[in-house]
């Protein structure tokens, strides 16, 4: 399991609309929040930013298909010959009144839903079956989850009974002006050189759904710009950080290279 714990530190986040106010309100009212959107569009950064702004500790869990309720809640481990209970990230977040962010929650095993449900309604409790504990979440605790509705996997849809427990916010890629500012700020590449990359991204995103599963992410644009900042030529940077990561299909790669030629 990948689990990272952040102590609050300001992270640069450029809002798209009023999502910061909504997050604050949800936190204030003890309501869980679901962030929907494609990969690499700023969901994680948004949560990191908001946790820092609210002065809350953040436990981020990258969910995968093997992630079980025990990974989130905790388990008995053998420590120096003794069996000891060790809290998982969700339990720690509940005990500490922190924010727990379940990234790509649909990937996790079904038993995770069972754990989440009592935490996402008025009960706001976490049951730890193994120890018999029932924890009431303090005011600061907040559950945030993300999922990517773009993946056309019917098996990996979030069930309505789970979805309807969360306030939901749709994330898309930032508009051009914002994306230029974000990529420039994250990579150190001057805005004038970032602008054509963002234009290219617009063209690629218009193609997605046809041969591409998903358009190019802001994250990949930042990678490209970082390579350029380090002195790599535009073509090489785009091939390494955009074309190759997006496709294995030679025809698609050629089509993408043709798009690059229309921008540069
Ligand atoms: P997601 O969680 O949606 O997959 P991330 O939050 O990891 O994506 O975003 C990828 C990168 O894009 C971040 O590390 C950050 O550098 C940048 N980014 C995207 N949107 C924004 C934004 N609105 N403000 C600042 N940085 C952003």
mmCIF file of C-alpha atoms in Angstrom, residues 61-212:
data_model
loop_
_atom_site.group_PDB
_atom_site.id
_atom_site.type_symbol
_atom_site.label_atom_id
_atom_site.label_comp_id
_atom_site.label_asym_id
_atom_site.label_seq_id
_atom_site.Cartn_x
_atom_site.Cartn_y
_atom_site.Cartn_z
ATOM 1 C CA UNK A 61 -3.976 6.576 0.453
ATOM 2 C CA UNK A 62 -3.434 5.571 -3.168
ATOM 3 C CA UNK A 63 -6.063 2.874 -3.594
ATOM 4 C CA UNK A 64 -5.405 -0.224 -5.717
ATOM 5 C CA UNK A 65 -7.269 -3.455 -6.355
ATOM 6 C CA UNK A 66 -5.660 -5.254 -3.449
ATOM 7 C CA UNK A 67 -6.357 -2.557 -0.897
ATOM 8 C CA UNK A 68 -8.614 -3.933 1.815
ATOM 9 C CA UNK A 69 -10.459 -2.554 4.799
ATOM 10 C CA UNK A 70 -7.690 -3.863 7.076
ATOM 11 C CA UNK A 71 -5.129 -1.777 5.172
ATOM 12 C CA UNK A 72 -7.154 1.300 6.044
ATOM 13 C CA UNK A 73 -8.198 0.377 9.561
ATOM 14 C CA UNK A 74 -5.164 -1.416 10.903
ATOM 15 C CA UNK A 75 -4.094 -4.878 11.967
ATOM 16 C CA UNK A 76 -2.340 -6.872 14.630
ATOM 17 C CA UNK A 77 1.365 -7.099 13.877
ATOM 18 C CA UNK A 78 4.125 -9.003 15.530
ATOM 19 C CA UNK A 79 6.439 -6.393 17.022
ATOM 20 C CA UNK A 80 9.483 -7.708 18.896
ATOM 21 C CA UNK A 81 7.786 -11.004 19.711
ATOM 22 C CA UNK A 82 4.614 -9.291 20.870
ATOM 23 C CA UNK A 83 1.345 -8.934 19.031
ATOM 24 C CA UNK A 84 0.463 -5.272 18.791
ATOM 25 C CA UNK A 85 -2.419 -3.439 17.227
ATOM 26 C CA UNK A 86 -1.234 -0.906 14.640
ATOM 27 C CA UNK A 87 -3.669 1.717 13.359
ATOM 28 C CA UNK A 88 -4.076 2.095 9.611
ATOM 29 C CA UNK A 89 -4.204 5.545 7.987
ATOM 30 C CA UNK A 90 -7.986 5.896 8.192
ATOM 31 C CA UNK A 91 -8.041 5.067 11.893
ATOM 32 C CA UNK A 92 -5.224 7.480 12.551
ATOM 33 C CA UNK A 93 -7.044 10.217 10.663
ATOM 34 C CA UNK A 94 -10.202 9.590 12.706
ATOM 35 C CA UNK A 95 -8.338 9.571 16.024
ATOM 36 C CA UNK A 96 -6.422 12.741 15.169
ATOM 37 C CA UNK A 97 -9.227 14.665 13.504
ATOM 38 C CA UNK A 98 -7.261 14.728 10.277
ATOM 39 C CA UNK A 99 -8.248 14.593 6.612
ATOM 40 C CA UNK A 100 -8.125 11.196 4.939
ATOM 41 C CA UNK A 101 -7.880 11.218 1.142
ATOM 42 C CA UNK A 102 -8.686 7.970 -0.658
ATOM 43 C CA UNK A 103 -7.268 8.499 -4.112
ATOM 44 C CA UNK A 104 -8.982 6.399 -6.828
ATOM 45 C CA UNK A 105 -11.354 4.846 -4.314
ATOM 46 C CA UNK A 106 -13.123 2.637 -6.896
ATOM 47 C CA UNK A 107 -9.945 0.618 -7.247
ATOM 48 C CA UNK A 108 -10.149 -0.617 -3.653
ATOM 49 C CA UNK A 109 -11.751 -3.894 -2.593
ATOM 50 C CA UNK A 110 -15.433 -4.044 -1.839
ATOM 51 C CA UNK A 111 -15.006 -4.356 1.936
ATOM 52 C CA UNK A 112 -13.674 -0.785 1.981
ATOM 53 C CA UNK A 113 -17.188 0.463 1.219
ATOM 54 C CA UNK A 114 -18.491 -1.201 4.367
ATOM 55 C CA UNK A 115 -15.984 0.755 6.432
ATOM 56 C CA UNK A 116 -16.698 4.028 4.707
ATOM 57 C CA UNK A 117 -20.462 3.986 5.042
ATOM 58 C CA UNK A 118 -20.836 4.637 8.796
ATOM 59 C CA UNK A 119 -18.173 7.335 8.486
ATOM 60 C CA UNK A 120 -20.040 9.160 5.757
ATOM 61 C CA UNK A 121 -23.434 9.569 7.354
ATOM 62 C CA UNK A 122 -24.611 11.229 10.518
ATOM 63 C CA UNK A 123 -23.036 8.486 12.631
ATOM 64 C CA UNK A 124 -19.496 9.528 11.634
ATOM 65 C CA UNK A 125 -18.141 6.443 13.313
ATOM 66 C CA UNK A 126 -15.438 3.961 12.505
ATOM 67 C CA UNK A 127 -15.935 0.412 13.658
ATOM 68 C CA UNK A 128 -12.822 -1.558 14.396
ATOM 69 C CA UNK A 129 -14.139 -5.100 14.526
ATOM 70 C CA UNK A 130 -10.845 -6.664 15.510
ATOM 71 C CA UNK A 131 -10.467 -4.606 18.678
ATOM 72 C CA UNK A 132 -14.149 -4.008 19.317
ATOM 73 C CA UNK A 133 -13.592 -0.255 19.266
ATOM 74 C CA UNK A 134 -16.099 2.175 17.877
ATOM 75 C CA UNK A 135 -14.502 5.540 17.209
ATOM 76 C CA UNK A 136 -16.558 8.692 16.874
ATOM 77 C CA UNK A 137 -14.908 11.046 14.407
ATOM 78 C CA UNK A 138 -14.062 14.440 15.942
ATOM 79 C CA UNK A 139 -15.059 17.676 14.220
ATOM 80 C CA UNK A 140 -11.808 18.067 12.268
ATOM 81 C CA UNK A 141 -12.041 14.686 10.586
ATOM 82 C CA UNK A 142 -12.968 14.720 6.912
ATOM 83 C CA UNK A 143 -13.131 11.969 4.340
ATOM 84 C CA UNK A 144 -12.222 12.927 0.780
ATOM 85 C CA UNK A 145 -12.208 10.470 -2.092
ATOM 86 C CA UNK A 146 -11.447 10.753 -5.771
ATOM 87 C CA UNK A 147 -12.354 8.776 -8.796
ATOM 88 C CA UNK A 148 -11.892 8.955 -12.510
ATOM 89 C CA UNK A 149 -15.210 8.622 -14.334
ATOM 90 C CA UNK A 150 -13.335 8.494 -17.655
ATOM 91 C CA UNK A 151 -12.276 4.892 -17.351
ATOM 92 C CA UNK A 152 -14.916 2.995 -19.259
ATOM 93 C CA UNK A 153 -14.906 0.085 -16.871
ATOM 94 C CA UNK A 154 -18.405 -0.910 -15.838
ATOM 95 C CA UNK A 155 -17.052 -3.030 -13.011
ATOM 96 C CA UNK A 156 -15.216 -0.061 -11.624
ATOM 97 C CA UNK A 157 -18.154 2.302 -11.257
ATOM 98 C CA UNK A 158 -18.882 3.723 -7.868
ATOM 99 C CA UNK A 159 -22.134 2.279 -6.566
ATOM 100 C CA UNK A 160 -24.998 4.798 -6.154
ATOM 101 C CA UNK A 161 -25.303 3.819 -2.495
ATOM 102 C CA UNK A 162 -21.736 5.004 -1.982
ATOM 103 C CA UNK A 163 -21.834 8.006 -4.313
ATOM 104 C CA UNK A 164 -24.895 9.376 -2.611
ATOM 105 C CA UNK A 165 -23.011 9.713 0.651
ATOM 106 C CA UNK A 166 -20.625 12.322 -0.694
ATOM 107 C CA UNK A 167 -20.831 15.901 -1.843
ATOM 108 C CA UNK A 168 -19.300 15.805 -5.306
ATOM 109 C CA UNK A 169 -17.171 18.139 -7.316
ATOM 110 C CA UNK A 170 -16.208 17.693 -10.948
ATOM 111 C CA UNK A 171 -12.660 18.520 -11.931
ATOM 112 C CA UNK A 172 -11.522 19.125 -15.472
ATOM 113 C CA UNK A 173 -8.289 20.369 -16.939
ATOM 114 C CA UNK A 174 -7.669 24.032 -16.145
ATOM 115 C CA UNK A 175 -8.551 26.574 -18.848
ATOM 116 C CA UNK A 176 -5.653 27.677 -21.067
ATOM 117 C CA UNK A 177 -4.693 30.772 -19.149
ATOM 118 C CA UNK A 178 -4.713 28.941 -15.822
ATOM 119 C CA UNK A 179 -2.889 25.943 -17.218
ATOM 120 C CA UNK A 180 -0.129 28.148 -18.622
ATOM 121 C CA UNK A 181 0.266 29.775 -15.204
ATOM 122 C CA UNK A 182 0.320 26.393 -13.439
ATOM 123 C CA UNK A 183 2.792 24.726 -15.814
ATOM 124 C CA UNK A 184 5.062 27.784 -15.804
ATOM 125 C CA UNK A 185 5.017 27.989 -12.034
ATOM 126 C CA UNK A 186 5.645 24.263 -11.507
ATOM 127 C CA UNK A 187 8.375 23.911 -14.104
ATOM 128 C CA UNK A 188 10.121 27.257 -14.194
ATOM 129 C CA UNK A 189 9.626 27.435 -17.969
ATOM 130 C CA UNK A 190 8.678 30.904 -19.187
ATOM 131 C CA UNK A 191 4.995 31.383 -20.042
ATOM 132 C CA UNK A 192 5.778 32.174 -23.686
ATOM 133 C CA UNK A 193 7.240 28.697 -24.139
ATOM 134 C CA UNK A 194 4.501 27.021 -22.121
ATOM 135 C CA UNK A 195 1.683 28.508 -24.222
ATOM 136 C CA UNK A 196 2.249 26.274 -27.314
ATOM 137 C CA UNK A 197 2.386 23.203 -25.069
ATOM 138 C CA UNK A 198 -0.993 24.089 -23.624
ATOM 139 C CA UNK A 199 -2.330 24.697 -27.141
ATOM 140 C CA UNK A 200 -1.058 21.257 -28.142
ATOM 141 C CA UNK A 201 -2.761 19.774 -25.085
ATOM 142 C CA UNK A 202 -6.046 21.322 -26.233
ATOM 143 C CA UNK A 203 -5.722 19.566 -29.601
ATOM 144 C CA UNK A 204 -4.821 16.250 -28.001
ATOM 145 C CA UNK A 205 -7.692 16.445 -25.540
ATOM 146 C CA UNK A 206 -10.098 17.062 -28.419
ATOM 147 C CA UNK A 207 -8.927 13.698 -29.784
ATOM 148 C CA UNK A 208 -9.322 11.739 -26.578
ATOM 149 C CA UNK A 209 -12.058 9.162 -26.549
ATOM 150 C CA UNK A 210 -11.298 8.311 -30.176
ATOM 151 C CA UNK A 211 -7.973 6.533 -30.108
ATOM 152 C CA UNK A 212 -6.746 7.806 -26.809
#
